Short mmCIF file of C-alpha atoms in Angstrom, two decimals:
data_model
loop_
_atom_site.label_atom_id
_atom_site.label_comp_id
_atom_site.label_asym_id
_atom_site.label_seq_id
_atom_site.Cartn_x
_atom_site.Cartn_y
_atom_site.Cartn_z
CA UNK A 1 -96.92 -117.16 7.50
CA UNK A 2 -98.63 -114.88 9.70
CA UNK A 3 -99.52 -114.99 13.67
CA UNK A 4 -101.73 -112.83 15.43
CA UNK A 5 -100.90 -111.79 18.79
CA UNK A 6 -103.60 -110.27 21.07
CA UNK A 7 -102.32 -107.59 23.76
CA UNK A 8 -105.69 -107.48 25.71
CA UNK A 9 -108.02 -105.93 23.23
CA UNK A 10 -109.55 -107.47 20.04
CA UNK A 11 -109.15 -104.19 18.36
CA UNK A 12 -105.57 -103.92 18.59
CA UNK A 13 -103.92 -106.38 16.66
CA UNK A 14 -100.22 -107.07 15.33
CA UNK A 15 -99.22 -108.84 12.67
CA UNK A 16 -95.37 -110.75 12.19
CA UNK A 17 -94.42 -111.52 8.94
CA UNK A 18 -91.36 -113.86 8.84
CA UNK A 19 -89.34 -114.75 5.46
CA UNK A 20 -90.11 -118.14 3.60
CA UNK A 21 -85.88 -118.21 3.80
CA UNK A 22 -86.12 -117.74 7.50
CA UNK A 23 -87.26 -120.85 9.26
CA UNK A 24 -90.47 -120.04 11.35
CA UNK A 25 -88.61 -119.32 15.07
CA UNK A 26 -86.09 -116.75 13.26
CA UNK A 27 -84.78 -114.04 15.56
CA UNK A 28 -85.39 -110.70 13.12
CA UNK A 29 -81.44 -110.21 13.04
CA UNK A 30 -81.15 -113.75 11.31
CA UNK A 31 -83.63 -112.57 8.76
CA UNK A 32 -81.76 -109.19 8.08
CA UNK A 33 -78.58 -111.31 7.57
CA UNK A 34 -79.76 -112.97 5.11
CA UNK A 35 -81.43 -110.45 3.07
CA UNK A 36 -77.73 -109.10 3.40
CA UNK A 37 -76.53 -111.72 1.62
CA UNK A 38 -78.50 -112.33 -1.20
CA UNK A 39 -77.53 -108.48 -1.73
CA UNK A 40 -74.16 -107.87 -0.34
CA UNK A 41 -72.63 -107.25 -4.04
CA UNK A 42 -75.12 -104.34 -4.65
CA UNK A 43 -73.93 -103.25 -1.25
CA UNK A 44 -69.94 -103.48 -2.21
CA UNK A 45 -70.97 -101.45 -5.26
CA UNK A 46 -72.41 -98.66 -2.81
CA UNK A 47 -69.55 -98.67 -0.61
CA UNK A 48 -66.96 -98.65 -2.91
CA UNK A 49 -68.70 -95.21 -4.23
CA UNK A 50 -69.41 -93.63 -0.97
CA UNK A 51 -65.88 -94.16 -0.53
CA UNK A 52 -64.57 -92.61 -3.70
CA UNK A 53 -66.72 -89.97 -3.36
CA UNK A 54 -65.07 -88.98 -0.07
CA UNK A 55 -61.79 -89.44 -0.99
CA UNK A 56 -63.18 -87.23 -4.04
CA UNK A 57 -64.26 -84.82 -1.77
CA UNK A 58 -61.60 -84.60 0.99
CA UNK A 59 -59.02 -83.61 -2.45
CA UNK A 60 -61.29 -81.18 -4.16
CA UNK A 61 -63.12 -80.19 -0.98
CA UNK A 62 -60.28 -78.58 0.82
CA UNK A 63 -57.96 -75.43 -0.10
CA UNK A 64 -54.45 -75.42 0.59
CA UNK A 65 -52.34 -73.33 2.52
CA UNK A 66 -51.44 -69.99 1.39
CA UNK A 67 -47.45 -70.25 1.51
CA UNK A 68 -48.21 -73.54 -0.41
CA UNK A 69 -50.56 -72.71 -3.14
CA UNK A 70 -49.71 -72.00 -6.90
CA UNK A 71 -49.11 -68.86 -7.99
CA UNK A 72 -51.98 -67.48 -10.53
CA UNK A 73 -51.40 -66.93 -13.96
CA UNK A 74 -50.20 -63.90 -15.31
CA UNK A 75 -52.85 -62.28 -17.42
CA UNK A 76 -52.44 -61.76 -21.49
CA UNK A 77 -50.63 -57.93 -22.03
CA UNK A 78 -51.31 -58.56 -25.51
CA UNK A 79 -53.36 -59.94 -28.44
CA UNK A 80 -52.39 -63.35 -29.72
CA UNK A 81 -53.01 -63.83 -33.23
CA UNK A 82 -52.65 -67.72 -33.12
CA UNK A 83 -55.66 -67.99 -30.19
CA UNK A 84 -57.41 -66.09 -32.33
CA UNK A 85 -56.52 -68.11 -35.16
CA UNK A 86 -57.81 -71.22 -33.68
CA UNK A 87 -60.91 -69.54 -32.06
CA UNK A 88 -61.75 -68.98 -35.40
CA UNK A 89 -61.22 -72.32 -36.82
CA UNK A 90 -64.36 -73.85 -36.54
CA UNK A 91 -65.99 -70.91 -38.03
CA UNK A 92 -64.15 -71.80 -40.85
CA UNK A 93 -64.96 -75.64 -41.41
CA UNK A 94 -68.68 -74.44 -41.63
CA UNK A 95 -67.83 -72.58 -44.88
CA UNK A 96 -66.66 -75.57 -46.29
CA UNK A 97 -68.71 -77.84 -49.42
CA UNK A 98 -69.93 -81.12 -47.95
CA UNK A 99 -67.48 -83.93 -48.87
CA UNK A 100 -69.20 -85.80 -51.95
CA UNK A 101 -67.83 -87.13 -54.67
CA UNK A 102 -70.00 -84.68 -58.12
CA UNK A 103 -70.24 -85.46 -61.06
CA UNK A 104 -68.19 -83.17 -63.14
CA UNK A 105 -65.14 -83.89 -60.69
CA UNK A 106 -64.14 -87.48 -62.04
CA UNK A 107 -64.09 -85.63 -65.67
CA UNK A 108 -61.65 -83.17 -64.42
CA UNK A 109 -59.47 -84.92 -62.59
CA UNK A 110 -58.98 -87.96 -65.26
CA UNK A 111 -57.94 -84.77 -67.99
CA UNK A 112 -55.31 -84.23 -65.49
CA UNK A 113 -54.08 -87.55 -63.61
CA UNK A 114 -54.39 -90.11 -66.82
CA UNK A 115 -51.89 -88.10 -68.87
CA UNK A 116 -49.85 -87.33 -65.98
CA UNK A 117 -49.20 -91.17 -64.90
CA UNK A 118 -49.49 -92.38 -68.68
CA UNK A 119 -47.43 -89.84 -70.27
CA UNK A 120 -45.68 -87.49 -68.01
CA UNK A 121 -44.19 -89.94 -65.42
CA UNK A 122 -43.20 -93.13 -67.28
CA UNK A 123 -41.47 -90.12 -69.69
CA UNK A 124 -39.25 -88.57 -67.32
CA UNK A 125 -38.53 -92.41 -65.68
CA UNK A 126 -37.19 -93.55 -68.76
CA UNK A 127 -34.79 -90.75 -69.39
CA UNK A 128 -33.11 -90.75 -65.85
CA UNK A 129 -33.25 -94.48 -66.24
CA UNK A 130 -31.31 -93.52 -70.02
CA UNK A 131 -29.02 -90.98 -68.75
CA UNK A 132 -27.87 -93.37 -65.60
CA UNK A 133 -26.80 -95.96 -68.48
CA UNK A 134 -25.21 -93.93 -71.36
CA UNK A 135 -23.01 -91.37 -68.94
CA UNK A 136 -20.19 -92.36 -66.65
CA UNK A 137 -20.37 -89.36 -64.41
CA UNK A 138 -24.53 -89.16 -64.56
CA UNK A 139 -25.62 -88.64 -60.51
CA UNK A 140 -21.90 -88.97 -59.11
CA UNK A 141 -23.63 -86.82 -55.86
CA UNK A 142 -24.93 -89.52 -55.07
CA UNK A 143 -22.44 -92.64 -55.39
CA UNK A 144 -20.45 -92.74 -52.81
CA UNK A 145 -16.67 -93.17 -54.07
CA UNK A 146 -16.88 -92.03 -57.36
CA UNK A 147 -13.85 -90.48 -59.04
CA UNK A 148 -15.37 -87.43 -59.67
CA UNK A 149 -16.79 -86.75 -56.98
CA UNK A 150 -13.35 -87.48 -54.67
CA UNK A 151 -11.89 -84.89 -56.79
CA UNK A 152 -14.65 -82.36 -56.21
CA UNK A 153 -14.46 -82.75 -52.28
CA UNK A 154 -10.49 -82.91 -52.68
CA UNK A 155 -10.34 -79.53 -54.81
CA UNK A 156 -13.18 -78.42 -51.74
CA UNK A 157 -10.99 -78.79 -48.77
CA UNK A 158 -8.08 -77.73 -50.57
CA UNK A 159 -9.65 -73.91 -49.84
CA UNK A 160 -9.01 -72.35 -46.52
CA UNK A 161 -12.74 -71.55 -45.82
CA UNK A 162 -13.17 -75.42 -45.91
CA UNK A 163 -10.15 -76.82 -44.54
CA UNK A 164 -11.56 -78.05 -41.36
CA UNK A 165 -15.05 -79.22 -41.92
CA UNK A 166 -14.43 -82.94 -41.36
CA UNK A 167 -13.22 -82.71 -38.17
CA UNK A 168 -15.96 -82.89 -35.27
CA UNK A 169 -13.51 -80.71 -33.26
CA UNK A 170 -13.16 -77.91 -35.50
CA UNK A 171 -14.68 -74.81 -33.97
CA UNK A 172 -14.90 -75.55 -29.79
CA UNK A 173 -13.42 -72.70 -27.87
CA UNK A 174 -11.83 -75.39 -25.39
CA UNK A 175 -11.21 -78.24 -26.71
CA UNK A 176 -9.68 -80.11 -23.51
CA UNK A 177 -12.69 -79.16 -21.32
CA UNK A 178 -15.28 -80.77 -24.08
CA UNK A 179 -12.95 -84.00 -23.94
CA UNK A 180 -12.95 -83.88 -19.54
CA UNK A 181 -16.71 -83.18 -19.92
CA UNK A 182 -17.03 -86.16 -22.46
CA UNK A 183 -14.84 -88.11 -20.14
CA UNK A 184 -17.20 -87.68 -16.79
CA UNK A 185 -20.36 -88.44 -18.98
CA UNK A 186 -18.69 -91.68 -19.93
CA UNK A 187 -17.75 -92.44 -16.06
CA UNK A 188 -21.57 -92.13 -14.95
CA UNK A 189 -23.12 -93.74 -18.10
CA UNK A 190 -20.72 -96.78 -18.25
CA UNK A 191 -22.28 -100.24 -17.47
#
């Protein structure tokens, strides 16, 4: 909708345009208003970075106090091989075939896998599983209890080099102050 209003002259002219949303006698701070509206989440999103970007800036932006600030890092005296090592790392990778599956590769690996898990394992399987079954004492190390194995720990601590080894107090210079120092832990840990 436009108007023409005439200040005097016919060849000065000015020309209102009012918003269709805006009924016709809208002051212009009405119309902003709702412009505003129909836009006020793409105006949150603005605000909500101007606003991180000053807080941004006021941490970055400033330098702290001398008696306050970090102390620099020492520089390196000396070569490190391990920097170096890893430095060099990537280097390295570039050296390295692509990872594809070839041809001749299958070939060589079933001459060495098929025997190994048809032959080879299943072989040595069977004659632990053989040994456990015919032999009394066959992996006594590892049963807890066994006769032969009491004896052998018996016959162990039965040597003065050994004597002590089961008991979790054997070797503390002071023995009461671990106990007090056990004691206080207990006092500040206790439920």
């Amino acid at each position: 909708l436009k108007s023409l209003a005439s200040h005097g002259s016919s060849a000065h002219h000015t020309t209102i345009v009012s918003s269709p949303a805006a009924p016709c006698g809208a002051a212009p701070l009405e119309v902003a208003m709702a412009v505003l509206n129909k836009r006020s989440s793409a105006l949150l999103v603005v605000a909500v970075a101007a606003c991180s970007c000053v807080l941004l800036g006021m941490t970055l932006g400033f330098v702290p106090a001398p008696g306050l600030a970090p102390a620099p890092a020492a520089p390196l005296a000396s070569f490190q091989p391990a920097v170096a090592l890893s430095a060099a790392l990537p280097v390295l990778t570039m050296l390295a075939d692509d990872a594809e599956a070839k041809y001749g590769d299958s070939r060589r690996w079933s001459a060495v896998l098929v025997p190994l898990t048809t032959l080879v394992i299943p072989a040595v399987a069977m004659g632990i599983f053989t040994i456990y079954v015919s032999s009394d004492d066959a992996f006594y190390q590892f049963r807890a209890g066994h006769p032969r194995g009491m004896r052998e720990e018996k016959e162990l601590y039965s040597n003065p080099l050994y004597a002590g080894r089961k008991n979790p107090m054997e070797g503390l210079v002071n023995k009461d102050d671990f106990e007090k120092g056990l004691d206080e832990a207990w006092e500040r840990a206790k439920p």
